Short mmCIF file of C-alpha atoms in Angstrom, two decimals:
data_model
loop_
_atom_site.label_atom_id
_atom_site.label_comp_id
_atom_site.label_asym_id
_atom_site.label_seq_id
_atom_site.Cartn_x
_atom_site.Cartn_y
_atom_site.Cartn_z
CA UNK P 1 77.93 -62.26 -88.17
CA UNK P 2 78.51 -65.53 -86.21
CA UNK P 3 77.26 -66.11 -82.90
CA UNK P 4 80.57 -65.02 -81.32
CA UNK P 5 80.31 -61.30 -83.24
CA UNK P 6 76.72 -61.36 -81.60
CA UNK P 7 78.14 -61.95 -78.04
CA UNK P 8 80.80 -59.06 -78.35
CA UNK P 9 77.98 -56.11 -79.28
CA UNK P 10 77.78 -54.19 -76.23
CA UNK P 11 74.77 -52.28 -74.87
CA UNK P 12 75.51 -49.55 -72.22
CA UNK P 13 73.32 -48.26 -69.96
CA UNK P 14 73.18 -44.33 -69.88
CA UNK P 15 70.58 -43.46 -68.00
CA UNK P 16 68.06 -45.50 -65.46
CA UNK P 17 64.68 -43.84 -63.84
CA UNK P 18 61.33 -44.82 -62.48
CA UNK P 19 58.20 -43.61 -64.54
CA UNK P 20 55.02 -43.08 -62.36
CA UNK P 21 51.70 -41.82 -63.23
CA UNK P 22 51.51 -38.11 -63.11
CA UNK P 23 48.42 -38.23 -61.00
CA UNK P 24 47.16 -40.38 -57.64
CA UNK P 25 45.68 -43.66 -58.96
CA UNK P 26 43.70 -46.33 -57.31
CA UNK P 27 45.59 -47.68 -54.14
CA UNK P 28 44.43 -51.29 -54.14
CA UNK P 29 45.13 -55.00 -54.17
CA UNK P 30 44.28 -56.50 -57.80
CA UNK P 31 44.42 -60.16 -56.88
CA UNK P 32 44.83 -62.83 -60.19
CA UNK P 33 41.90 -64.25 -61.83
CA UNK P 34 41.54 -68.11 -61.69
CA UNK P 35 43.12 -67.87 -65.17
CA UNK P 36 45.52 -65.56 -64.46
CA UNK P 37 46.86 -67.94 -61.87
CA UNK P 38 47.52 -70.72 -64.21
CA UNK P 39 50.34 -68.59 -65.82
CA UNK P 40 53.71 -69.13 -64.66
CA UNK P 41 56.15 -66.20 -63.62
CA UNK P 42 57.42 -65.70 -67.18
CA UNK P 43 58.55 -62.57 -68.55
CA UNK P 44 58.02 -62.46 -72.26
CA UNK P 45 59.99 -59.75 -74.36
CA UNK P 46 58.72 -57.19 -76.73
CA UNK P 47 61.04 -55.54 -79.05
CA UNK P 48 60.37 -52.46 -81.75
CA UNK P 49 63.03 -51.84 -84.04
CA UNK P 50 63.38 -48.26 -85.65
CA UNK P 51 65.16 -46.57 -88.42
CA UNK P 52 67.19 -43.45 -87.79
CA UNK P 53 64.63 -40.12 -87.83
CA UNK P 54 66.46 -37.17 -89.57
CA UNK P 55 64.34 -34.61 -87.53
CA UNK P 56 64.53 -35.71 -84.04
CA UNK P 57 67.49 -36.72 -81.76
CA UNK P 58 67.52 -39.99 -79.68
CA UNK P 59 66.75 -37.98 -76.28
CA UNK P 60 63.81 -36.00 -77.80
CA UNK P 61 62.50 -39.62 -78.93
CA UNK P 62 63.46 -41.39 -75.65
CA UNK P 63 61.59 -38.30 -73.12
CA UNK P 64 58.52 -38.45 -75.65
CA UNK P 65 58.35 -42.62 -75.19
CA UNK P 66 58.76 -41.46 -71.14
CA UNK P 67 56.15 -38.69 -70.79
CA UNK P 68 53.66 -41.11 -73.20
CA UNK P 69 53.87 -43.85 -70.57
CA UNK P 70 53.37 -41.69 -67.72
CA UNK P 71 50.33 -41.11 -69.33
CA UNK P 72 48.83 -44.22 -69.82
CA UNK P 73 49.94 -45.79 -66.62
CA UNK P 74 46.96 -43.21 -65.09
CA UNK P 75 44.42 -45.60 -66.56
CA UNK P 76 46.78 -48.93 -66.72
CA UNK P 77 47.80 -47.94 -62.99
CA UNK P 78 48.23 -51.81 -62.18
CA UNK P 79 51.18 -51.98 -64.71
CA UNK P 80 52.87 -49.35 -62.28
CA UNK P 81 52.65 -51.56 -59.05
CA UNK P 82 54.34 -54.66 -57.79
CA UNK P 83 54.03 -58.26 -57.81
CA UNK P 84 53.96 -59.76 -54.62
CA UNK P 85 53.09 -63.10 -53.14
CA UNK P 86 49.99 -62.84 -50.72
CA UNK P 87 48.97 -64.73 -47.73
CA UNK P 88 47.80 -67.84 -49.15
CA UNK P 89 50.78 -68.40 -51.63
CA UNK P 90 49.28 -66.70 -54.56
CA UNK P 91 50.84 -63.89 -56.77
CA UNK P 92 49.09 -60.44 -56.62
CA UNK P 93 49.79 -56.68 -57.40
CA UNK P 94 49.77 -54.02 -55.08
CA UNK P 95 49.05 -51.28 -56.93
CA UNK P 96 50.81 -48.53 -55.49
CA UNK P 97 52.68 -46.27 -58.20
CA UNK P 98 55.81 -47.26 -57.34
CA UNK P 99 56.36 -47.03 -61.04
CA UNK P 100 57.88 -48.74 -64.23
CA UNK P 101 61.83 -49.33 -64.43
CA UNK P 102 62.85 -47.20 -67.63
CA UNK P 103 66.27 -47.79 -68.97
CA UNK P 104 68.08 -45.42 -72.01
CA UNK P 105 70.99 -47.17 -73.32
CA UNK P 106 73.49 -47.07 -76.42
CA UNK P 107 74.82 -50.03 -78.28
CA UNK P 108 77.88 -49.98 -80.69
CA UNK P 109 76.06 -51.54 -83.57
CA UNK P 110 73.75 -50.53 -86.25
CA UNK P 111 70.81 -52.10 -86.65
CA UNK P 112 71.45 -53.70 -89.97
CA UNK P 113 74.69 -55.54 -88.87
CA UNK P 114 72.39 -57.26 -85.94
CA UNK P 115 70.95 -61.12 -86.35
CA UNK P 116 67.57 -60.46 -85.30
CA UNK P 117 66.99 -64.21 -85.98
CA UNK P 118 68.91 -65.13 -82.95
CA UNK P 119 67.12 -63.19 -80.33
CA UNK P 120 69.02 -64.97 -77.40
CA UNK P 121 72.18 -62.70 -78.69
CA UNK P 122 70.50 -59.87 -79.58
CA UNK P 123 67.14 -58.96 -78.40
CA UNK P 124 68.54 -60.19 -75.13
CA UNK P 125 70.54 -57.52 -74.66
CA UNK P 126 67.87 -54.79 -76.07
CA UNK P 127 65.28 -56.31 -73.69
CA UNK P 128 65.41 -55.28 -69.96
CA UNK P 129 65.33 -57.34 -66.96
CA UNK P 130 62.59 -57.38 -64.42
CA UNK P 131 64.05 -57.45 -61.00
CA UNK P 132 63.52 -55.62 -57.68
CA UNK P 133 64.84 -52.00 -57.50
CA UNK P 134 67.27 -50.41 -55.25
CA UNK P 135 65.49 -49.82 -51.97
CA UNK P 136 62.45 -51.82 -52.13
CA UNK P 137 61.71 -55.24 -50.78
CA UNK P 138 63.58 -58.07 -52.70
CA UNK P 139 59.65 -59.60 -53.30
CA UNK P 140 58.22 -56.97 -54.76
CA UNK P 141 58.74 -57.38 -58.81
CA UNK P 142 58.12 -54.66 -61.22
CA UNK P 143 55.04 -55.49 -63.67
CA UNK P 144 56.77 -54.16 -66.43
CA UNK P 145 60.14 -52.84 -67.67
CA UNK P 146 61.21 -50.76 -70.54
CA UNK P 147 64.49 -50.26 -72.47
CA UNK P 148 65.32 -47.96 -75.58
CA UNK P 149 68.73 -48.58 -76.70
CA UNK P 150 69.87 -46.09 -79.44
CA UNK P 151 71.91 -47.86 -81.59
CA UNK P 152 75.26 -46.36 -83.59
CA UNK P 153 73.14 -45.92 -87.08
CA UNK P 154 70.71 -43.61 -85.54
CA UNK P 155 67.93 -46.11 -85.31
CA UNK P 156 66.51 -47.02 -81.77
CA UNK P 157 64.94 -50.17 -80.44
CA UNK P 158 62.38 -50.22 -78.01
CA UNK P 159 62.07 -53.26 -75.66
CA UNK P 160 59.54 -54.27 -72.87
CA UNK P 161 59.51 -56.98 -70.71
CA UNK P 162 56.06 -57.68 -69.07
CA UNK P 163 55.20 -59.93 -66.14
CA UNK P 164 52.64 -62.52 -68.19
CA UNK P 165 50.89 -63.22 -64.88
CA UNK P 166 48.90 -60.01 -65.71
CA UNK P 167 48.96 -59.70 -69.60
CA UNK P 168 47.97 -61.99 -72.74
CA UNK P 169 48.18 -61.15 -76.12
CA UNK P 170 45.33 -58.71 -76.21
CA UNK P 171 46.27 -56.91 -73.05
CA UNK P 172 49.50 -56.08 -74.07
CA UNK P 173 48.11 -55.01 -77.58
CA UNK P 174 45.84 -52.68 -75.65
CA UNK P 175 48.57 -51.40 -73.48
CA UNK P 176 51.01 -50.67 -76.60
CA UNK P 177 48.29 -48.99 -78.61
CA UNK P 178 47.35 -46.68 -75.92
CA UNK P 179 51.08 -45.82 -75.25
CA UNK P 180 51.88 -45.49 -78.81
CA UNK P 181 48.87 -42.95 -79.79
CA UNK P 182 50.08 -41.05 -76.35
CA UNK P 183 53.39 -40.78 -77.57
CA UNK P 184 52.27 -39.26 -80.95
CA UNK P 185 49.83 -36.86 -79.45
CA UNK P 186 46.95 -38.37 -80.64
CA UNK P 187 43.74 -39.06 -78.06
CA UNK P 188 43.13 -42.64 -77.27
CA UNK P 189 41.45 -44.73 -79.38
CA UNK P 190 41.46 -47.61 -75.99
CA UNK P 191 38.52 -48.06 -74.25
CA UNK P 192 39.27 -47.61 -70.20
CA UNK P 193 40.68 -50.73 -69.49
CA UNK P 194 38.66 -53.35 -67.05
CA UNK P 195 40.53 -54.68 -64.49
CA UNK P 196 37.63 -56.47 -62.96
CA UNK P 197 38.56 -59.86 -61.70
CA UNK P 198 35.20 -60.47 -60.41
CA UNK P 199 33.96 -61.13 -64.09
CA UNK P 200 35.54 -64.28 -63.86
CA UNK P 201 34.47 -66.51 -61.08
CA UNK P 202 33.35 -70.26 -60.42
CA UNK P 203 30.22 -71.49 -60.96
CA UNK P 204 28.22 -72.33 -57.49
CA UNK P 205 28.21 -75.37 -56.97
CA UNK P 206 31.35 -76.39 -59.56
CA UNK P 207 30.95 -78.70 -62.16
CA UNK P 208 32.72 -81.37 -60.80
CA UNK P 209 32.14 -83.47 -63.86
CA UNK P 210 33.68 -80.94 -66.09
CA UNK P 211 36.90 -80.26 -63.48
CA UNK P 212 37.69 -83.92 -64.49
CA UNK P 213 38.09 -83.10 -67.89
CA UNK P 214 40.41 -79.98 -66.95
CA UNK P 215 42.59 -82.56 -64.95
CA UNK P 216 43.74 -83.90 -68.27
CA UNK P 217 45.05 -80.52 -69.66
CA UNK P 218 46.39 -78.64 -66.36
CA UNK P 219 47.90 -79.61 -63.04
CA UNK P 220 48.59 -78.26 -59.56
CA UNK P 221 51.19 -78.23 -57.25
CA UNK P 222 52.09 -77.03 -53.88
CA UNK P 223 54.14 -74.06 -53.98
CA UNK P 224 57.09 -75.95 -52.33
CA UNK P 225 57.34 -78.07 -55.13
CA UNK P 226 58.42 -75.43 -57.27
CA UNK P 227 61.52 -74.44 -55.15
CA UNK P 228 62.68 -77.72 -55.85
CA UNK P 229 61.85 -77.96 -59.46
CA UNK P 230 65.10 -78.86 -61.25
CA UNK P 231 65.71 -75.92 -63.97
CA UNK P 232 64.48 -77.27 -67.40
CA UNK P 233 67.24 -77.82 -70.16
CA UNK P 234 68.54 -74.78 -71.63
CA UNK P 235 66.65 -73.05 -74.84
CA UNK P 236 67.36 -70.71 -77.12
CA UNK P 237 65.16 -68.66 -79.83
CA UNK P 238 65.42 -68.12 -83.10
CA UNK P 239 63.22 -65.68 -85.17
CA UNK P 240 61.96 -66.73 -89.34
CA UNK P 241 59.98 -65.77 -92.03
CA UNK P 242 57.52 -67.72 -93.91
CA UNK P 243 56.49 -65.78 -97.17
CA UNK P 244 52.63 -65.65 -98.57
CA UNK P 245 52.75 -67.95 -101.49
CA UNK P 246 54.37 -70.59 -99.13
CA UNK P 247 51.91 -70.20 -96.79
CA UNK P 248 49.41 -70.78 -99.22
CA UNK P 249 50.93 -74.12 -100.42
CA UNK P 250 50.90 -75.00 -96.44
CA UNK P 251 47.34 -74.05 -96.31
CA UNK P 252 46.22 -76.22 -99.91
CA UNK P 253 48.38 -79.06 -98.59
CA UNK P 254 46.47 -79.09 -95.38
CA UNK P 255 43.29 -79.21 -96.94
CA UNK P 256 43.88 -82.27 -99.47
CA UNK P 257 42.17 -85.26 -98.55
CA UNK P 258 43.43 -88.35 -100.93
CA UNK P 259 44.09 -85.84 -103.59
CA UNK P 260 40.59 -83.77 -103.37
CA UNK P 261 39.71 -80.75 -101.62
CA UNK P 262 37.04 -81.49 -98.63
CA UNK P 263 33.78 -80.08 -98.44
CA UNK P 264 32.82 -77.68 -95.37
CA UNK P 265 35.18 -75.06 -93.50
CA UNK P 266 38.77 -75.38 -94.57
CA UNK P 267 41.63 -75.61 -92.63
CA UNK P 268 43.21 -72.14 -91.62
CA UNK P 269 46.55 -70.66 -92.45
CA UNK P 270 47.06 -70.74 -88.43
CA UNK P 271 46.38 -74.28 -88.35
CA UNK P 272 47.95 -75.42 -91.71
CA UNK P 273 51.34 -73.78 -89.75
CA UNK P 274 50.95 -75.43 -86.37
CA UNK P 275 50.42 -79.10 -88.05
CA UNK P 276 53.74 -78.58 -90.22
CA UNK P 277 55.91 -76.99 -87.18
CA UNK P 278 54.53 -79.94 -85.04
CA UNK P 279 55.72 -82.77 -87.98
CA UNK P 280 58.85 -81.29 -88.38
CA UNK P 281 59.57 -80.89 -84.47
CA UNK P 282 58.20 -84.52 -83.87
CA UNK P 283 61.29 -85.16 -86.37
CA UNK P 284 63.64 -83.31 -85.25
CA UNK P 285 63.20 -85.20 -81.93
CA UNK P 286 64.10 -88.14 -83.20
CA UNK P 287 61.80 -89.92 -81.64
CA UNK P 288 60.80 -93.99 -81.34
CA UNK P 289 57.37 -94.46 -83.14
CA UNK P 290 55.56 -96.00 -80.23
CA UNK P 291 56.76 -92.27 -78.22
CA UNK P 292 54.14 -89.66 -77.82
CA UNK P 293 54.32 -85.88 -78.92
CA UNK P 294 52.23 -83.26 -77.84
CA UNK P 295 50.86 -80.32 -79.88
CA UNK P 296 49.06 -77.15 -77.65
CA UNK P 297 47.42 -74.59 -79.00
CA UNK P 298 46.67 -71.05 -76.56
CA UNK P 299 42.90 -70.02 -77.05
CA UNK P 300 41.76 -66.67 -76.03
CA UNK P 301 38.42 -66.65 -74.00
CA UNK P 302 37.06 -63.13 -74.04
CA UNK P 303 34.20 -64.32 -76.39
CA UNK P 304 33.20 -67.55 -74.48
CA UNK P 305 33.44 -65.77 -70.69
CA UNK P 306 31.33 -62.63 -72.18
CA UNK P 307 33.98 -60.48 -71.29
CA UNK P 308 34.61 -57.07 -72.71
CA UNK P 309 37.55 -55.97 -75.15
CA UNK P 310 38.85 -53.77 -72.76
CA UNK P 311 39.24 -56.39 -70.24
CA UNK P 312 42.57 -56.26 -68.94
CA UNK P 313 44.55 -59.92 -67.67
CA UNK P 314 44.97 -63.57 -68.91
CA UNK P 315 41.96 -65.15 -70.78
CA UNK P 316 44.04 -67.71 -72.11
CA UNK P 317 43.44 -71.69 -72.01
CA UNK P 318 46.25 -73.84 -73.49
CA UNK P 319 44.67 -77.36 -74.45
CA UNK P 320 46.72 -80.10 -76.11
CA UNK P 321 46.52 -83.00 -77.95
CA UNK P 322 49.14 -86.47 -77.39
CA UNK P 323 49.75 -88.68 -80.77
CA UNK P 324 52.55 -91.01 -81.32
CA UNK P 325 55.11 -89.82 -83.42
CA UNK P 326 54.94 -92.43 -85.80
CA UNK P 327 51.16 -91.06 -86.59
CA UNK P 328 52.77 -87.58 -86.93
CA UNK P 329 55.69 -88.44 -89.36
CA UNK P 330 53.47 -90.99 -91.51
CA UNK P 331 50.74 -89.01 -91.87
CA UNK P 332 49.97 -86.29 -94.95
CA UNK P 333 49.80 -82.80 -93.30
CA UNK P 334 45.72 -82.76 -93.78
CA UNK P 335 45.28 -85.55 -91.10
CA UNK P 336 47.51 -83.74 -88.49
CA UNK P 337 45.59 -80.62 -89.42
CA UNK P 338 42.45 -82.36 -88.43
CA UNK P 339 43.98 -83.26 -84.77
CA UNK P 340 44.88 -79.47 -84.51
CA UNK P 341 41.21 -78.16 -85.62
CA UNK P 342 39.87 -80.77 -82.99
CA UNK P 343 42.00 -79.34 -80.47
CA UNK P 344 40.80 -75.91 -81.11
CA UNK P 345 37.28 -76.60 -81.68
CA UNK P 346 37.15 -78.96 -78.31
CA UNK P 347 37.83 -75.88 -76.47
CA UNK P 348 36.74 -72.95 -77.89
CA UNK P 349 33.53 -72.40 -76.20
CA UNK P 350 32.23 -71.18 -72.60
CA UNK P 351 31.70 -74.56 -71.16
CA UNK P 352 35.61 -75.29 -71.07
CA UNK P 353 36.93 -72.20 -70.19
CA UNK P 354 34.36 -71.98 -67.36
CA UNK P 355 35.25 -75.13 -66.34
CA UNK P 356 39.06 -74.27 -66.56
CA UNK P 357 38.03 -71.59 -63.72
CA UNK P 358 35.61 -74.13 -61.84
CA UNK P 359 39.17 -76.67 -61.83
CA UNK P 360 41.50 -73.83 -60.83
CA UNK P 361 38.72 -72.75 -57.79
CA UNK P 362 39.03 -76.68 -56.37
CA UNK P 363 42.42 -76.70 -56.58
CA UNK P 364 43.35 -73.32 -54.82
CA UNK P 365 45.69 -72.48 -52.98
CA UNK P 366 48.44 -74.29 -55.33
CA UNK P 367 50.76 -73.65 -58.05
CA UNK P 368 48.63 -74.30 -61.80
CA UNK P 369 50.55 -75.50 -64.77
CA UNK P 370 49.31 -76.22 -68.43
CA UNK P 371 50.55 -80.14 -68.40
CA UNK P 372 52.01 -79.38 -71.93
CA UNK P 373 54.23 -76.61 -70.24
CA UNK P 374 55.56 -78.31 -67.34
CA UNK P 375 55.66 -81.97 -67.94
CA UNK P 376 58.53 -83.85 -69.47
CA UNK P 377 58.33 -85.33 -72.94
CA UNK P 378 57.98 -84.11 -76.72
CA UNK P 379 55.28 -81.55 -76.50
CA UNK P 380 55.38 -77.73 -78.61
CA UNK P 381 53.04 -74.81 -77.88
CA UNK P 382 52.06 -72.87 -81.06
CA UNK P 383 50.56 -69.37 -80.62
CA UNK P 384 49.30 -66.95 -83.08
CA UNK P 385 49.61 -63.18 -82.85
CA UNK P 386 48.57 -62.78 -86.34
CA UNK P 387 45.96 -60.29 -85.66
CA UNK P 388 47.81 -58.17 -83.83
CA UNK P 389 48.99 -55.20 -85.87
CA UNK P 390 52.39 -54.65 -84.64
CA UNK P 391 53.42 -52.27 -87.78
CA UNK P 392 51.04 -49.65 -86.29
CA UNK P 393 52.94 -49.16 -83.12
CA UNK P 394 54.66 -45.78 -83.89
CA UNK P 395 56.19 -44.25 -80.70
CA UNK P 396 56.34 -41.13 -82.58
CA UNK P 397 59.53 -42.13 -84.81
CA UNK P 398 57.87 -43.93 -87.55
CA UNK P 399 56.40 -47.22 -87.88
CA UNK P 400 58.83 -50.33 -86.75
CA UNK P 401 60.54 -51.70 -89.47
CA UNK P 402 60.81 -55.29 -87.88
CA UNK P 403 59.36 -56.46 -84.00
CA UNK P 404 59.03 -59.64 -82.81
CA UNK P 405 59.24 -61.22 -78.81
CA UNK P 406 61.83 -62.69 -76.74
CA UNK P 407 60.09 -65.41 -75.09
CA UNK P 408 62.62 -67.92 -72.83
CA UNK P 409 59.38 -69.38 -71.20
CA UNK P 410 61.40 -71.69 -68.80
CA UNK P 411 58.89 -74.90 -69.49
CA UNK P 412 60.64 -78.33 -70.98
CA UNK P 413 58.08 -77.71 -74.77
CA UNK P 414 59.21 -76.13 -77.45
CA UNK P 415 57.26 -72.48 -78.34
CA UNK P 416 56.25 -70.81 -81.05
CA UNK P 417 54.74 -67.65 -81.71
CA UNK P 418 53.23 -66.64 -85.35
CA UNK P 419 53.20 -62.87 -85.70
CA UNK P 420 52.69 -60.71 -88.73
CA UNK P 421 55.23 -59.78 -91.10
CA UNK P 422 56.78 -56.29 -92.04
CA UNK P 423 55.90 -57.40 -95.31
CA UNK P 424 52.13 -57.77 -94.63
CA UNK P 425 49.94 -59.27 -97.56
CA UNK P 426 49.82 -62.62 -95.87
CA UNK P 427 53.45 -63.03 -95.16
CA UNK P 428 54.35 -64.21 -91.68
CA UNK P 429 57.03 -64.28 -88.86
CA UNK P 430 57.63 -67.62 -87.02
CA UNK P 431 59.14 -67.14 -83.46
CA UNK P 432 60.30 -70.73 -82.25
CA UNK P 433 61.91 -71.26 -78.67
CA UNK P 434 63.61 -74.54 -78.11
CA UNK P 435 66.40 -76.77 -77.70
CA UNK P 436 69.02 -75.62 -79.97
CA UNK P 437 69.58 -79.36 -81.48
CA UNK P 438 65.88 -79.35 -82.31
CA UNK P 439 66.30 -76.23 -84.02
CA UNK P 440 69.59 -77.64 -85.49
CA UNK P 441 67.76 -80.44 -86.94
CA UNK P 442 64.42 -78.36 -88.19
CA UNK P 443 66.71 -76.15 -90.38
CA UNK P 444 68.59 -79.23 -91.86
CA UNK P 445 65.28 -81.12 -92.79
CA UNK P 446 64.57 -81.05 -96.38
CA UNK P 447 60.75 -80.12 -96.00
CA UNK P 448 61.64 -76.90 -94.12
CA UNK P 449 60.17 -73.74 -95.41
CA UNK P 450 61.33 -71.02 -93.42
CA UNK P 451 64.03 -68.68 -93.75
CA UNK P 452 65.94 -66.82 -91.12
CA UNK P 453 64.56 -63.07 -90.86
CA UNK P 454 68.44 -61.95 -91.23
CA UNK P 455 68.04 -63.25 -94.90
CA UNK P 456 65.09 -60.65 -95.21
CA UNK P 457 65.89 -57.18 -96.18
CA UNK P 458 63.60 -55.59 -93.59
CA UNK P 459 66.68 -53.17 -92.45
#
């Protein structure tokens, strides 16, 4: 199916409602932690594709999903609130149970006819937008929006759009797990979510020496500067598949040193794939040998800050490393993998995360941005969601046949998300979001190992 045909499939909104907690919830203002404040106002979309269910109608499934959402909002009450800008310019959530926009829709296409490898033309129509609701202040933005779309084959697509300023991957996993368990009529296995922002506090006094280190990874801008910022060049998303045997070959290649396997802890699959992506991405950009290129690796800090697994919010830092294009293109994959490993090992510790918290405290109030996200130049961020069991999310209509993200993140860097494959057994789905010309160049690279997911028999 070509790009023009993809643009032509239609989605009609049948009904829009607002889902609220059925009982009164805590009425409060939830301020962002010092780590939440480093996350820009972006809206990652998640979508789950389900085959037709013979013993349930679409309306029964949609009603069950909506009822389950009501139930989980009792515990996850900030999700039913509204993002506002506080008096100091920082975002915060009014927890007031104004509710989650819930869209029911119908598409004039079958699941098998859609090219999910091009989410900018497919998933974009199947995931909702977060915008102020009619009758509400234009400055109040829902935290979550949901869309349940009936396909003309009888299958459904559940699309969700979260505000990244309150959730990271683990937080969204906990929410989806509780929601899908409720939809199945199961008792929730999720511990009551923790919203206590006092668990992430700066040191007293601030560690000013450590703060200087973080200056190299983050930048602080006046809030007014965001209004003057030119929009970044347009980017699109594509979704690929990497089979298990090829992944193992990449990992073996990343562990070779002069033809020998090094002694010590081996390079992981995530490190190997990240290194490979950095190399093909750098080559696609046709940089001169002396031009710099960067890779950023998001790291979860829950363990390093002693937070409970149920903590709901962002606990992600994105350190990065810069290298000359010549070095990345001419060195073997094992050398690049050493750089990636060093990025992770230097930051996966308590001192780094506490230094980020201290750095934000010193700069507040200001707009905080990860440099690899906001600065111009060649850069790619590779995030891993491989441990999130996407194919366990059953809304009462079976397990998804496919799931991924649609993440128009608005930065200048490319963005890549590594995810579990519906095939399991060490296979991988790779979402890539960057300039179309870079994606085209990557696909024509003779060393490119991924295949578009539309070539897989998932549906």
